[in-house]
mmCIF file of C-alpha atoms in Angstrom:
data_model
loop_
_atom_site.group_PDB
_atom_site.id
_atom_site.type_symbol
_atom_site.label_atom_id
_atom_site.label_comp_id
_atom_site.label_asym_id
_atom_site.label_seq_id
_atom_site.Cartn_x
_atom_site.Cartn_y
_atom_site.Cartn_z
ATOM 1 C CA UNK P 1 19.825 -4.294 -5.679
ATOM 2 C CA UNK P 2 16.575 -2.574 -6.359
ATOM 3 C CA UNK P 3 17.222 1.212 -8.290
ATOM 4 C CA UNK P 4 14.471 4.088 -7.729
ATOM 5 C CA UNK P 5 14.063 7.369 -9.194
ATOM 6 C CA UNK P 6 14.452 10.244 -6.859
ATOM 7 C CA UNK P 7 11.364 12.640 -7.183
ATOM 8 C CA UNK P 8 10.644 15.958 -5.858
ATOM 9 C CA UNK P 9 7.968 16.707 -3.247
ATOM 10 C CA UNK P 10 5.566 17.188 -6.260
ATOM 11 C CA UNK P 11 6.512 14.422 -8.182
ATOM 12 C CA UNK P 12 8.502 15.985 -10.524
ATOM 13 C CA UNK P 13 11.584 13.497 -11.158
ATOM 14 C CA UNK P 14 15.011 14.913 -10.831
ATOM 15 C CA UNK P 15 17.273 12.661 -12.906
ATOM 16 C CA UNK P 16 18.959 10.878 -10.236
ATOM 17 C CA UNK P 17 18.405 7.312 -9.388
ATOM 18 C CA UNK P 18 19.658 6.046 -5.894
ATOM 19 C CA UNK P 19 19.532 2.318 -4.333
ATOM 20 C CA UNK P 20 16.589 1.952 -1.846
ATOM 21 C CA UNK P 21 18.003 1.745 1.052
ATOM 22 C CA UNK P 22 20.119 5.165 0.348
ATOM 23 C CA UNK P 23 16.338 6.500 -0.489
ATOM 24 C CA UNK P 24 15.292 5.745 3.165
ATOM 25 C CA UNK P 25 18.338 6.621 4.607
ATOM 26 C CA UNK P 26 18.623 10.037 2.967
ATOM 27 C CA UNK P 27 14.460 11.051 3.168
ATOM 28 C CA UNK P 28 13.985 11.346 -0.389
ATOM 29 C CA UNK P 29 10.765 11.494 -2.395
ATOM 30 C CA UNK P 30 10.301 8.073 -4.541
ATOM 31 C CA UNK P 31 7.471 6.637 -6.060
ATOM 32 C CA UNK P 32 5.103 3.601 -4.697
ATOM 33 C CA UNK P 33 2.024 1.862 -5.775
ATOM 34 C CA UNK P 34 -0.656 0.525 -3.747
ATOM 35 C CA UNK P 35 -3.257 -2.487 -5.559
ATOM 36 C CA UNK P 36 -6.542 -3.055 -3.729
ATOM 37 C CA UNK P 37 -7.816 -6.772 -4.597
ATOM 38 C CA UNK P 38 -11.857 -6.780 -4.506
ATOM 39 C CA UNK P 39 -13.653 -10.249 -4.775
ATOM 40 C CA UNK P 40 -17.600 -9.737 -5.983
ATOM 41 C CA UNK P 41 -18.901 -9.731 -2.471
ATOM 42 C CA UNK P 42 -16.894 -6.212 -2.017
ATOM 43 C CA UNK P 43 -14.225 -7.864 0.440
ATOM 44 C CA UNK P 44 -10.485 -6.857 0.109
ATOM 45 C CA UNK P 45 -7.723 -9.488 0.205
ATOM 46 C CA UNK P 46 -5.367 -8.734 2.841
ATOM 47 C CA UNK P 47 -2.024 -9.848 3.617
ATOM 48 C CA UNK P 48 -0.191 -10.339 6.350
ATOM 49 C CA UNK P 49 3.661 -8.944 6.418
ATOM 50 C CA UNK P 50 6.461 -11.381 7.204
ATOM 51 C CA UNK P 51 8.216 -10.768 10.333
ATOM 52 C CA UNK P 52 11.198 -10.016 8.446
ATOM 53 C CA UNK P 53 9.571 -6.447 6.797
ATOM 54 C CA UNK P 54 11.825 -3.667 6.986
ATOM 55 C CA UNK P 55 8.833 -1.901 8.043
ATOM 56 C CA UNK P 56 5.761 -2.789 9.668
ATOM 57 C CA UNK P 57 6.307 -6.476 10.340
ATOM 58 C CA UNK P 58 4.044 -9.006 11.107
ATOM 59 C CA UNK P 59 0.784 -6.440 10.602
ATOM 60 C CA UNK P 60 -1.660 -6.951 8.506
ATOM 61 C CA UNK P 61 -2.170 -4.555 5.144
ATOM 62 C CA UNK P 62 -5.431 -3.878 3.366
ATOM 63 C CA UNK P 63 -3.505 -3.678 -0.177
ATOM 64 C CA UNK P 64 -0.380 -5.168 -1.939
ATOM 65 C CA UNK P 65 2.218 -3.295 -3.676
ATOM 66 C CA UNK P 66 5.809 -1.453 -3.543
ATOM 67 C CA UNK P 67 8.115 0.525 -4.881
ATOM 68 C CA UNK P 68 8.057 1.592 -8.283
ATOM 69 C CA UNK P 69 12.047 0.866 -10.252
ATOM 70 C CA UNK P 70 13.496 3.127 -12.209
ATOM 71 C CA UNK P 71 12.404 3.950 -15.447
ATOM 72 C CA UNK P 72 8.918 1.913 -14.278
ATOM 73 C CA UNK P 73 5.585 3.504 -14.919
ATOM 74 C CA UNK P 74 3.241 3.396 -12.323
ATOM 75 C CA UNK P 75 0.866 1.015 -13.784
ATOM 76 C CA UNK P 76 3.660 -1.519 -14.614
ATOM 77 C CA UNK P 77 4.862 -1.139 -11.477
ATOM 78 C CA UNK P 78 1.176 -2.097 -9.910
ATOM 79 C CA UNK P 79 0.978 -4.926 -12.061
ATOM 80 C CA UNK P 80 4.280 -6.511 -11.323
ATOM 81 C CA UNK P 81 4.196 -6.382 -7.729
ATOM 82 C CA UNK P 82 0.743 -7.677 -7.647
ATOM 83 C CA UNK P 83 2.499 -10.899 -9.851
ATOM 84 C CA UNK P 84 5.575 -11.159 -7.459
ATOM 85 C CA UNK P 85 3.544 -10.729 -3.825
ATOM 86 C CA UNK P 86 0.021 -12.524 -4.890
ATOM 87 C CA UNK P 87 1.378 -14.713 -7.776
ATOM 88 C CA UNK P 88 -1.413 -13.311 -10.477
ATOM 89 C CA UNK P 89 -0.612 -12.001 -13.673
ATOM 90 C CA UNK P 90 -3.286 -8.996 -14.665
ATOM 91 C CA UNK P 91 -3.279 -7.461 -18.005
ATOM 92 C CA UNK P 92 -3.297 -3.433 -18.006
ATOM 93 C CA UNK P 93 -7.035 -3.379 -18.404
ATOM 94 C CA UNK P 94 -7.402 -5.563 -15.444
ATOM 95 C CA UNK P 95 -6.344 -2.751 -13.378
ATOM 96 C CA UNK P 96 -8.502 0.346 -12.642
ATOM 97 C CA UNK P 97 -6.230 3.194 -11.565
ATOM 98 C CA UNK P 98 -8.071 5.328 -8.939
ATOM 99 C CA UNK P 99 -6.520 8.239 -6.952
ATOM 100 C CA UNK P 100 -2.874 9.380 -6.218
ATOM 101 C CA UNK P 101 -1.350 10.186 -2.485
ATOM 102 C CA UNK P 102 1.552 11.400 -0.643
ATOM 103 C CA UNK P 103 3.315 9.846 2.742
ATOM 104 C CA UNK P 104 5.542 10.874 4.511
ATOM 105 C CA UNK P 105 6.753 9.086 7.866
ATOM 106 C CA UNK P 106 9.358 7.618 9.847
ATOM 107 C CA UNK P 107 10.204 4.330 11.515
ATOM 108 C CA UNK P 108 11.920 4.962 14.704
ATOM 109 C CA UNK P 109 12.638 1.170 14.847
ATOM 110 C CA UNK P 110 14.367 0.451 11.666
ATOM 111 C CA UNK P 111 15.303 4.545 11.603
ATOM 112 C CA UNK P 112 14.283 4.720 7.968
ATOM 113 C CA UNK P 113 12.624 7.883 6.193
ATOM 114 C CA UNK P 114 9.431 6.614 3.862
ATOM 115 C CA UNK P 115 8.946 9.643 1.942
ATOM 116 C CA UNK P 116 6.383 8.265 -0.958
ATOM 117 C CA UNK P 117 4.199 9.356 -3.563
ATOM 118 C CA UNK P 118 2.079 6.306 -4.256
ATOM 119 C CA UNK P 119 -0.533 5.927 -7.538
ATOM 120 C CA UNK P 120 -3.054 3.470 -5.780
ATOM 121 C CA UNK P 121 -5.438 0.892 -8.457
ATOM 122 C CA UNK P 122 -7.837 -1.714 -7.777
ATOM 123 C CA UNK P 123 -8.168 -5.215 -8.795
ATOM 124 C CA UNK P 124 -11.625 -6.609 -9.232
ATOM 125 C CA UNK P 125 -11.690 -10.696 -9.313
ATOM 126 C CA UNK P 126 -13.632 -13.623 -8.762
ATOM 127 C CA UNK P 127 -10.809 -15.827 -8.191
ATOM 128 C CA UNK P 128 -11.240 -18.014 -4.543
ATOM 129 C CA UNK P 129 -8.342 -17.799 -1.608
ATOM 130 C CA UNK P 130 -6.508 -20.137 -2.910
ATOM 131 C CA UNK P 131 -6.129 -19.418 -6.570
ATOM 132 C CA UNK P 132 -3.344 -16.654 -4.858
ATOM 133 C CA UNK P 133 -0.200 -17.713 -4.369
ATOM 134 C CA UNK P 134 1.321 -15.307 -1.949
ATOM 135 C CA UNK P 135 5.398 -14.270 -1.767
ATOM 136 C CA UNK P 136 6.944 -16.129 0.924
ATOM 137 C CA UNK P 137 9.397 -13.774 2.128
ATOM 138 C CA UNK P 138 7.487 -11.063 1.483
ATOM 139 C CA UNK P 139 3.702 -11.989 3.320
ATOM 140 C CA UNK P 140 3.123 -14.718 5.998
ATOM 141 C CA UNK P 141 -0.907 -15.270 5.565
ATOM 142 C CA UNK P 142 -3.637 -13.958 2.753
ATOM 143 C CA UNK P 143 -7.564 -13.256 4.090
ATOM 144 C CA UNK P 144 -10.627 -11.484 2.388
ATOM 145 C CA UNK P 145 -12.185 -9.309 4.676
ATOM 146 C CA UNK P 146 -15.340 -7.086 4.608
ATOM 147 C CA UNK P 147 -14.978 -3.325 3.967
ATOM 148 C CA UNK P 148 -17.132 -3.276 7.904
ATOM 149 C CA UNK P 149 -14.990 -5.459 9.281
ATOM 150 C CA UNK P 150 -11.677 -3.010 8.097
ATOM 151 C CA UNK P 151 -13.346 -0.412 8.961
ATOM 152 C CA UNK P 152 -14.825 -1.894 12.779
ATOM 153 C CA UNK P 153 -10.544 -3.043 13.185
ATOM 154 C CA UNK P 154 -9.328 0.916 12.667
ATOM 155 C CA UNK P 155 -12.171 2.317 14.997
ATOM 156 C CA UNK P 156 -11.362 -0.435 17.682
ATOM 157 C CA UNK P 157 -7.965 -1.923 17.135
ATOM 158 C CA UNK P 158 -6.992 -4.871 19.109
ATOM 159 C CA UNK P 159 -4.567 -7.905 18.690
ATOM 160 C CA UNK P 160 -7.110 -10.542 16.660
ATOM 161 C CA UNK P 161 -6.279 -8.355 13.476
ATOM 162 C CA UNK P 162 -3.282 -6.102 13.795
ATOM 163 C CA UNK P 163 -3.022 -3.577 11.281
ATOM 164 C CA UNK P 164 -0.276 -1.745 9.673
ATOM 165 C CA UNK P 165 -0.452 1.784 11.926
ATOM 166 C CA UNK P 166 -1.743 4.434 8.722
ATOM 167 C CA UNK P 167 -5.453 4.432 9.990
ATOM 168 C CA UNK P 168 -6.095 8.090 8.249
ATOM 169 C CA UNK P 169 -4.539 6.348 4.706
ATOM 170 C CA UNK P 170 -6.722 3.532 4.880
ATOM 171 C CA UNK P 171 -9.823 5.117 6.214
ATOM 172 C CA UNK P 172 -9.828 7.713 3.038
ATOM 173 C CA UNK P 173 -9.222 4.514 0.702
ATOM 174 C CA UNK P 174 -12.160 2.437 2.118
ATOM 175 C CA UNK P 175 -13.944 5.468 1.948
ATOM 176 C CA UNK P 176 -12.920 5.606 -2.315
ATOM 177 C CA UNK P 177 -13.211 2.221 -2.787
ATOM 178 C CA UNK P 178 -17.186 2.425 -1.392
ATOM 179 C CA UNK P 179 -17.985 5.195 -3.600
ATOM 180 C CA UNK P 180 -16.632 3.530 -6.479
ATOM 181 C CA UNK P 181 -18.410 0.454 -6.050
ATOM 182 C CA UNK P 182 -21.398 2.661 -5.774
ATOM 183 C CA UNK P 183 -20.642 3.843 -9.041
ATOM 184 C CA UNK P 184 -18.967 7.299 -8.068
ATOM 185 C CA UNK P 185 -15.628 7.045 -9.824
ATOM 186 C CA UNK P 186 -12.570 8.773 -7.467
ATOM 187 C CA UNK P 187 -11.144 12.617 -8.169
ATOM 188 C CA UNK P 188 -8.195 11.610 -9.655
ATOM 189 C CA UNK P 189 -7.059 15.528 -9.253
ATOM 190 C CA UNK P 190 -7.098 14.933 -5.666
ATOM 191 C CA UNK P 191 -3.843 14.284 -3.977
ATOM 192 C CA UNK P 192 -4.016 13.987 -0.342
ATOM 193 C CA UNK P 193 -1.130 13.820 1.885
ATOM 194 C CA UNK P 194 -0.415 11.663 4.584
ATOM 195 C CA UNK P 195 1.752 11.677 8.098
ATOM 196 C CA UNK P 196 3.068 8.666 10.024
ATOM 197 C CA UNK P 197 2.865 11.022 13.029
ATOM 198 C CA UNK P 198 -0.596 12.487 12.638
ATOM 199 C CA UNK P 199 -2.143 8.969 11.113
ATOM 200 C CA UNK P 200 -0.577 7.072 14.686
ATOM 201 C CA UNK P 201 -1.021 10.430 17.116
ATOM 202 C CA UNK P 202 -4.839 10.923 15.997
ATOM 203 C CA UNK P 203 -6.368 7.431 14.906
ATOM 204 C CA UNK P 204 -5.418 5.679 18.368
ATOM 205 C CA UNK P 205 -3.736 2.827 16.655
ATOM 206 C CA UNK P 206 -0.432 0.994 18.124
ATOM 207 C CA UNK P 207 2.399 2.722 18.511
ATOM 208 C CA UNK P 208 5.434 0.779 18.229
ATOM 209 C CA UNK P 209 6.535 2.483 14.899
ATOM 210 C CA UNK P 210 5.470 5.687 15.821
ATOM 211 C CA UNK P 211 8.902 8.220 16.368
#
């Protein structure tokens, strides 16, 4: 059973913890991270989600992470998913924290509510393909891929590459993770927010999660 704080719409925590799947089920605000892995030639190290994913299945994602337990700070929360999905243990300052954002969707398949607010960091590393070992039940496949490549599969999406349906999300975070590997560091003060319905309604992306 996985335990999550309940947070307000600001990210103000509220005292009350709740089981995950009561989270979804009720629409409440929790707390999520998202880890970007970046190899030295600027690619990002995707994974592909096992058919059995509450949401999303059997798309590909641009970064790893999850939900944040209880008690967890966001930056030990970051680092322990990246161990459990990717199989790499990081130390703190492995982990560069950049920017903070808010979701808020809804799966019309699985008829959960994803209200998130998700602390997103990036892991730079030279380690090859196969140095990762990836979750089984979690991810089905693990590929680098360019930052023009990502960005060429949200402009023309088609079946060779099929990726998770939050084109605005991961436009904005390609766009972050450029300027910081031209040396202009993120505004951490920023918090954009993000729809389900707008990213699916305006980014022309597949549909089949969209309510």
């Amino acid at each position: 059973m996985e335990w999550l704080d309940v947070v307000d719409a600001e990210d103000r925590p509220l005292g009350i913890t709740k089981l995950k799947q009561d989270i979804h089920q009720d629409g409440d605000w929790h707390r999520t991270t998202h880890i970007y892995v970046m190899n030295p030639a600027g690619e990002l190290l995707c994974n592909l989600r096992h058919p059995d994913k509450d949401l999303f299945a059997s798309l590909w994602d641009m970064s790893f992470g999850g939900h944040v337990s209880a008690g967890e700070a966001y930056a030990d929360g970051a680092r322990r998913e990246l161990e459990e999905e990717a199989g790499i243990r990081v130390e703190p300052h492995e982990i560069s924290y950049l920017y903070s954002i808010a979701g808020d969707g809804y799966d019309v398949v699985s008829g959960l509510i994803d209200r998130e607010h998700t602390a997103v960091f990036l892991y730079e590393t030279d380690r090859p393909l196969e140095a990762f070992t990836y979750q089984q039940e979690e991810i089905s496949a693990l590929r680098f891929v360019s930052i023009s490549q990502l960005r060429q599969h949200l402009r023309e999406p088609d079946g060779r590459f099929p990726l998770v349906p939050l084109g605005a999300m991961y436009a904005y975070a390609l766009d972050r993770l450029t300027d910081y590997r031209n040396g202009l560091l993120p505004n951490s003060a920023e918090r954009p927010r993000f729809s389900w319905r707008d990213a699916l309604k305006t980014d022309g992306l597949p549909s089949r999660n969209a309510p």
